[in-house]
Short mmCIF file of C-alpha atoms in Angstrom, two decimals:
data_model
loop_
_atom_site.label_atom_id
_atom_site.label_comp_id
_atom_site.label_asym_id
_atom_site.label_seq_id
_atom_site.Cartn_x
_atom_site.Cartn_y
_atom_site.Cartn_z
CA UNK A 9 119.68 19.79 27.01
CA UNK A 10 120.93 20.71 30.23
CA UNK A 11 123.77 19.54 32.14
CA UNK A 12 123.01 16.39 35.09
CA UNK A 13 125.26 15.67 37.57
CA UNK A 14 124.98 13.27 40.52
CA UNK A 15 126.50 14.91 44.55
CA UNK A 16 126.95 12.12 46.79
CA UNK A 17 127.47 13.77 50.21
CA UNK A 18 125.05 16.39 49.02
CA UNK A 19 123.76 16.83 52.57
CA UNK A 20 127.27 17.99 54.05
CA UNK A 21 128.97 20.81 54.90
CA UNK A 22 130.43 20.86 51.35
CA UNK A 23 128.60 19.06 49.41
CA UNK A 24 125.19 21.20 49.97
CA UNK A 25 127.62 24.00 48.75
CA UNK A 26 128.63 22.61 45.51
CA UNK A 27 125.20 21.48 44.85
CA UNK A 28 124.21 25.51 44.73
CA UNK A 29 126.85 26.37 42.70
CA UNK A 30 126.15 23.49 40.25
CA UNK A 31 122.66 24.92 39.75
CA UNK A 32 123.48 28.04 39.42
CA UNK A 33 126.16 26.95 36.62
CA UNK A 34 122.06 25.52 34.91
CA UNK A 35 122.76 21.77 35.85
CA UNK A 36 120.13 19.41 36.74
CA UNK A 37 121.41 17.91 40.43
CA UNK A 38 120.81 14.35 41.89
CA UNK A 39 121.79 14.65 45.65
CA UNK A 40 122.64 11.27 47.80
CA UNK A 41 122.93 11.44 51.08
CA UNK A 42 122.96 9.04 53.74
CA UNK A 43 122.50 11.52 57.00
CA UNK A 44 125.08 9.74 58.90
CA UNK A 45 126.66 13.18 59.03
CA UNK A 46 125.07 15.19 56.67
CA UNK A 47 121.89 17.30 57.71
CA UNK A 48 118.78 17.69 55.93
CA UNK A 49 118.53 21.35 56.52
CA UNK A 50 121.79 22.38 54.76
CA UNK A 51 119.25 21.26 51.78
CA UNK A 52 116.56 22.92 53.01
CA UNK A 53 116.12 26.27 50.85
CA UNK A 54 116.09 23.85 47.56
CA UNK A 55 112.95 21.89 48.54
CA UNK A 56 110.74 23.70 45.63
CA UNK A 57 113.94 24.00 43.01
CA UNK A 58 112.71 21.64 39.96
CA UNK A 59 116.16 21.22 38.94
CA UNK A 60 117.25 19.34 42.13
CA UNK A 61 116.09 15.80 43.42
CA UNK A 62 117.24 14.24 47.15
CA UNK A 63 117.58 10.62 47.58
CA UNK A 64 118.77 9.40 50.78
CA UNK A 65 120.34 6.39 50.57
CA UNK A 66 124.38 5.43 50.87
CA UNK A 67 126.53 5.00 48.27
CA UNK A 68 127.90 1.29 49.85
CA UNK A 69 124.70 0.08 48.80
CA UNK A 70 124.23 2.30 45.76
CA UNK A 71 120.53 2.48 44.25
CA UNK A 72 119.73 2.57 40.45
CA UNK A 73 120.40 6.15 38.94
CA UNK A 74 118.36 6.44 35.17
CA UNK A 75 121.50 8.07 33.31
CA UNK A 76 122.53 9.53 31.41
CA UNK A 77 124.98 12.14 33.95
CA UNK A 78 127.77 13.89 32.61
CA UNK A 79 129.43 14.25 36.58
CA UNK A 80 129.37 12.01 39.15
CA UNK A 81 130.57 13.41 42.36
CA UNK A 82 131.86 11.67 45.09
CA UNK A 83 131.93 13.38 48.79
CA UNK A 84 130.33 10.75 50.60
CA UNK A 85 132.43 10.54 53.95
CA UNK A 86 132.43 11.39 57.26
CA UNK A 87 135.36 13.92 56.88
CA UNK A 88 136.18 15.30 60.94
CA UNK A 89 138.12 13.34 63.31
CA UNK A 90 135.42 12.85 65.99
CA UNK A 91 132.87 11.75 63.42
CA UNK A 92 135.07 9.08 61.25
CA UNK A 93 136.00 8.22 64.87
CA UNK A 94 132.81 7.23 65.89
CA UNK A 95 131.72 5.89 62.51
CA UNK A 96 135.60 3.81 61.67
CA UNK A 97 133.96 1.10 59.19
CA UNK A 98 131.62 3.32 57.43
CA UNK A 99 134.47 5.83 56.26
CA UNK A 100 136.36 3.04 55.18
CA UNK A 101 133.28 1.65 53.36
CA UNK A 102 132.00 4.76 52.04
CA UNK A 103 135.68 5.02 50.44
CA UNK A 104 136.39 1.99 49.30
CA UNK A 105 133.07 -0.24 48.51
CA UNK A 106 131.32 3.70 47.61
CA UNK A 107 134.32 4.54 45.48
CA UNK A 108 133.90 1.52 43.15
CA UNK A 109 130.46 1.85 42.49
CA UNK A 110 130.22 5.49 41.90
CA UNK A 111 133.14 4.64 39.29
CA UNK A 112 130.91 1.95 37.82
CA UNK A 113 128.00 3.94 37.71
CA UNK A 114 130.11 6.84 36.09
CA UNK A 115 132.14 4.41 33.76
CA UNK A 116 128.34 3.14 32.61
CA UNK A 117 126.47 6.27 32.00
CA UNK A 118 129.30 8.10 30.49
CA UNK A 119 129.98 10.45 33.19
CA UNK A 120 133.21 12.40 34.60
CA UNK A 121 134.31 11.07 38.09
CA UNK A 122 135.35 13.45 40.67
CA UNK A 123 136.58 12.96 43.76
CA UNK A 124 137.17 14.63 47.20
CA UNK A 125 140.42 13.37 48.42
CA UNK A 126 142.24 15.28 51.57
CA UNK A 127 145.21 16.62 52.50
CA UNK A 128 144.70 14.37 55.01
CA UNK A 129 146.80 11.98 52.57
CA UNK A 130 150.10 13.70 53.57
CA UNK A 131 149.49 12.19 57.23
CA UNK A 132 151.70 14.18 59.74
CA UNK A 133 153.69 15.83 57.14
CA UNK A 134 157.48 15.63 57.05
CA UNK A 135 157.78 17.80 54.42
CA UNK A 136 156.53 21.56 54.58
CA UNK A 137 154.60 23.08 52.48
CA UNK A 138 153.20 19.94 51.39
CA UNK A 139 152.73 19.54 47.35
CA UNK A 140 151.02 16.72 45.16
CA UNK A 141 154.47 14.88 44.52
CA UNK A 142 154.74 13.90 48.15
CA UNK A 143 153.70 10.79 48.88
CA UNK A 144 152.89 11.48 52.98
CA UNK A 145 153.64 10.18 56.33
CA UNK A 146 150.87 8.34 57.45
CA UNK A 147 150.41 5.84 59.99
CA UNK A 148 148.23 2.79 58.10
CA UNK A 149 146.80 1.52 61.71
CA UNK A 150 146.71 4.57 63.82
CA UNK A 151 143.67 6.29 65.27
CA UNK A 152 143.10 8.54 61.91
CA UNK A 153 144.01 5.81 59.28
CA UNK A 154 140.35 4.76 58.89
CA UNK A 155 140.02 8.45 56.96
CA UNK A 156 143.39 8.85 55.50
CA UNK A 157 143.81 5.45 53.93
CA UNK A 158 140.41 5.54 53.12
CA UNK A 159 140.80 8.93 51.13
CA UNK A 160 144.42 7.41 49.78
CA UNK A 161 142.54 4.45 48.70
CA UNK A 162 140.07 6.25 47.06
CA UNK A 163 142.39 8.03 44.82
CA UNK A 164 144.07 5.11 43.66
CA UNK A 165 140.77 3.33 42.54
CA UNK A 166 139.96 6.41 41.08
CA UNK A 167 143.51 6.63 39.42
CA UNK A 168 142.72 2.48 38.77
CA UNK A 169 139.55 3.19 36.53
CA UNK A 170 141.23 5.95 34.32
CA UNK A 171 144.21 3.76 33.68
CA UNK A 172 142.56 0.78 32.88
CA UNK A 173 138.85 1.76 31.34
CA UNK A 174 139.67 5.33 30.40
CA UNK A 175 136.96 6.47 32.91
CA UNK A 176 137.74 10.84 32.88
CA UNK A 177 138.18 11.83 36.83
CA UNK A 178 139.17 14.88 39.11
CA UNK A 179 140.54 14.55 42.20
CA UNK A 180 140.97 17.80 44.67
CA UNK A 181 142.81 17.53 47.90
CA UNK A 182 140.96 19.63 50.11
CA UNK A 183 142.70 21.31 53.05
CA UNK A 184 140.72 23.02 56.44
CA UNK A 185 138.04 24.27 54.88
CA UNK A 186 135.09 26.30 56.89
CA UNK A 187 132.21 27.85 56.35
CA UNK A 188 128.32 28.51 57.03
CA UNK A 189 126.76 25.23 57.26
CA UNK A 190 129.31 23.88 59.14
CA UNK A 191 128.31 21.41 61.34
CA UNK A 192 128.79 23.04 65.30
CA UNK A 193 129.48 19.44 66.89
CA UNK A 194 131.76 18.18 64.01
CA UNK A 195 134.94 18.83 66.47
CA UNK A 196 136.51 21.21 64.14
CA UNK A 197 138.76 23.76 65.46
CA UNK A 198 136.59 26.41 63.55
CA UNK A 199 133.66 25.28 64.55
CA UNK A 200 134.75 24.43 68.36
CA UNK A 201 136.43 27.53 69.09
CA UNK A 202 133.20 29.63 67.47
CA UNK A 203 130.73 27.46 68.92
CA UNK A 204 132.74 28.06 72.58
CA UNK A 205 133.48 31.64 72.45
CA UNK A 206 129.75 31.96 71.34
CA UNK A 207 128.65 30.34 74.40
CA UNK A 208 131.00 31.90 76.42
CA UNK A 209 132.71 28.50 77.26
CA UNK A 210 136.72 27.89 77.37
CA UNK A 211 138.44 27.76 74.28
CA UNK A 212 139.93 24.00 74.06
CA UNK A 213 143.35 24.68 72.10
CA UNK A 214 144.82 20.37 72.11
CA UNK A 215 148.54 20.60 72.90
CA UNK A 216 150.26 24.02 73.36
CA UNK A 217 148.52 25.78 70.06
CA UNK A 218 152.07 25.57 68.68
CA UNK A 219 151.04 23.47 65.33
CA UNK A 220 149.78 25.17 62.25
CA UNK A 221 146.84 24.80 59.81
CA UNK A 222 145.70 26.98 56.31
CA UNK A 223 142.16 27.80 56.67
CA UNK A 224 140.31 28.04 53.00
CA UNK A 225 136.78 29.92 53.39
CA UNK A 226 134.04 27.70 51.15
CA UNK A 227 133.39 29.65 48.36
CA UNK A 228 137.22 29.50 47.60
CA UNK A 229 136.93 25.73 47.23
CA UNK A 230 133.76 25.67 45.40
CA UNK A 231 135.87 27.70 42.93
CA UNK A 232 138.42 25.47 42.63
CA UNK A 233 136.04 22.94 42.07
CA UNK A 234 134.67 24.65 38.98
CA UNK A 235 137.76 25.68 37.71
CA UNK A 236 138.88 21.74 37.82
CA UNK A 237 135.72 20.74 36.06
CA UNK A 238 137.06 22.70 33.00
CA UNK A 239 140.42 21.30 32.45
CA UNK A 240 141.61 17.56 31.53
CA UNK A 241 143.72 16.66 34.46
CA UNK A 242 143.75 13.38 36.24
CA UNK A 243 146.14 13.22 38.74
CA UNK A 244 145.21 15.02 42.15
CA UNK A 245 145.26 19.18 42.68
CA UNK A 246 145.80 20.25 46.15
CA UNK A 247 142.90 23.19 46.94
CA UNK A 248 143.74 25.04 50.02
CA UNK A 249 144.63 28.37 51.63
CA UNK A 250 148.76 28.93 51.68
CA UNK A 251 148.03 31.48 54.98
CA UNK A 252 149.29 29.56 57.74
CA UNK A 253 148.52 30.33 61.25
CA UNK A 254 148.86 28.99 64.42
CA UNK A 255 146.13 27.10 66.29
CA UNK A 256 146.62 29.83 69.14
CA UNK A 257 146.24 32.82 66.61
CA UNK A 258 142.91 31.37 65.47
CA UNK A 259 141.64 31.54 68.83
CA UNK A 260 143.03 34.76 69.49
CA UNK A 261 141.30 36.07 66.32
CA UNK A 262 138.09 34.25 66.60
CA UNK A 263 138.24 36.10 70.56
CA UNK A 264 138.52 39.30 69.11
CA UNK A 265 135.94 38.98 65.89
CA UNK A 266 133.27 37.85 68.12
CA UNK A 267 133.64 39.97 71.54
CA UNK A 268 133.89 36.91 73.80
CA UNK A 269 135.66 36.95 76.76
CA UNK A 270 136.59 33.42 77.13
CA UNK A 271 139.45 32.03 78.37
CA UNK A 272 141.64 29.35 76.82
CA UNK A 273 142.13 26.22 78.11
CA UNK A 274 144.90 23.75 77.04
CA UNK A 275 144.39 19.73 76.23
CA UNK A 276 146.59 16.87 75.72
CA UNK A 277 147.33 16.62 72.01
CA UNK A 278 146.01 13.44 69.80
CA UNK A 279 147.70 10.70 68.42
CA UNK A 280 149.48 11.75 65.34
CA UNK A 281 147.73 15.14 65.08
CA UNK A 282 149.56 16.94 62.15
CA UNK A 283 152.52 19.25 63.64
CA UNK A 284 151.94 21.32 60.23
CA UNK A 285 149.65 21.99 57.27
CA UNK A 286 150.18 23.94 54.63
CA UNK A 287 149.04 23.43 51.02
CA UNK A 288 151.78 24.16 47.62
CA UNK A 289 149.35 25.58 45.50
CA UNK A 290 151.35 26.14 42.36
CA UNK A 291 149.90 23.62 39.97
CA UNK A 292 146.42 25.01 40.80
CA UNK A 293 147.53 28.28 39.65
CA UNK A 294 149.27 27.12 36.86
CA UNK A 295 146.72 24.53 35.83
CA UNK A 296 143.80 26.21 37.24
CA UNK A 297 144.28 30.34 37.32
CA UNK A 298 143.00 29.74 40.59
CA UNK A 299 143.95 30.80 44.13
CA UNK A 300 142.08 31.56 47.23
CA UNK A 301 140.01 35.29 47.66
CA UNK A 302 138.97 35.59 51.04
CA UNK A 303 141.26 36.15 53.97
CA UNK A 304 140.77 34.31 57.42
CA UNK A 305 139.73 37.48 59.02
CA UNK A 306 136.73 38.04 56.59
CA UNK A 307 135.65 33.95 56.74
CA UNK A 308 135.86 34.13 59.71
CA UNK A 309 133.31 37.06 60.11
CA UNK A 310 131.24 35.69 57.83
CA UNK A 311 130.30 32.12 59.40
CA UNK A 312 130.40 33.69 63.08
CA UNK A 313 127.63 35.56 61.59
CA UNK A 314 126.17 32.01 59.96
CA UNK A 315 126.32 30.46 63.33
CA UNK A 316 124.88 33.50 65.04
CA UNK A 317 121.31 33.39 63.02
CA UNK A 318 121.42 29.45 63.72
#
């Protein structure tokens, strides 16, 4: 008998990539997706698979799912600042009211919980490189909280249900992560810089392009992802890419990779923006054997292309 799991968020950026690599691992998918921010034609190529069914629906009002599945994973969540902006009680929602069903459903059919938490946890981070003991320094009524004490929320139902019913779960905290598929109007600094240098437009660097990020190419993640499904571990594992560059050096190199001669233009910076981000990685090595392939320079040349044949 084949494996079943159930993607929630299976329409997203991510989630449409785990869903491939799930049947290619021989597992029978159920994807959920709501379309709030997800997009129907990141599914697109799967429409004749047998192995994969789409339901759109959202998890806050969570249909009936005929077990039995032996996953159920949650990435239901508008995930970018401009979108969890415009859609504040939904990502709380999705995170909270989604969270505890998902667990029910997984708690009732038998199923491993996994969820995808965010470095976004750690807030504007006061320590650097940020690692899983740190608790974070976020502010719980600021402009972002509606995604980061959503996704800290999440984790401690998650953590609730294992402690008290024994329900198995995963959680990953996922740094910047980019890719094809990415959404171009998500507000990402991948995808606005690409999408602008593309176009020929000004590159919009928010402050003086002084604060740092780690950029972690897709398939990197989806690995980590794997390689988490295969150990007992319950408490969260931070997935990222240690490389840490300036906002200004990824507009310099996204400049050079794709032959535009824009200029650069500088914004105001947002309310408690991070100043830094940079993952610890050491108990994914240790726990995992895992750690990220692909260098900035080659992800990079690999969704310019994406967004190219889009």
């Amino acid at each position: 008998m084949s494996m079943r799991a159930l993607v929630t968020g299976a329409a997203g950026f991510i989630g449409s990539h785990l869903v491939d690599r799930l049947l290619a691992l021989g597992y029978e998918v159920v994807g959920v997706d709501n379309l709030l921010t997800g997009r129907r034609q990141n599914l697109a190529h799967l429409s004749e698979n047998a192995r994969f069914a789409f339901v759109e629906a959202d998890v806050i009002t969570l249909p009936h799912f005929d077990g039995p599945f032996d996953w159920v994973f949650h990435l239901a969540s508008p995930a970018s600042p401009p979108k969890y902006l415009a859609h504040p009680i939904e990502t709380l929602r999705v995170n909270a009211d989604g969270t505890r069903l998902l667990l029910e459903l997984a708690e009732k059919t038998g199923a491993k919980f996994f969820l995808a938490s965010t470095s976004e946890v750690y807030g504007d981070p006061e320590e650097h490189p940020q690692n899983e003991r740190y608790w974070g320094n976020v502010n719980p009524i600021g402009p972002r909280s509606v995604y980061d004490e959503a996704k800290r929320y999440a984790e401690a139902f998650a953590t609730a249900y294992h402690q008290s019913r024994g329900v198995p779960i995963r959680i990953v905290r996922i740094f910047n992560t980019y890719g094809p598929r990415m959404d171009p109007e998500d507000g990402r600094v991948v995808t606005n810089f690409i999408g602008q240098a593309l176009r020929g437009e000004p590159l919009t660097i928010y402050g003086d392009g002084s604060q740092t990020r780690s950029f972690q190419y897709i398939d990197d993640l989806i690995d980590g992802f794997v390689a988490l499904m295969g150990v007992d571990h319950s408490e969260p594992v931070n997935l990222g890419n240690p490389g840490e560059f300036t906002v200004a050096e990824l507009a310099h190199l996204v400049l050079e990779l794709t032959g535009s001669r824009s200029e650069i233009v500088h914004r105001p910076l947002p309310k408690d923006d991070p100043r830094r981000r940079r993952p610890d990685i050491d108990k994914a090595k240790r726990l995992l054997g895992w750690e990220p392939r692909i260098p900035l320079r080659e992800g990079l040349r690999r969704t310019i292309a994406a967004f190219e044949r889009t």
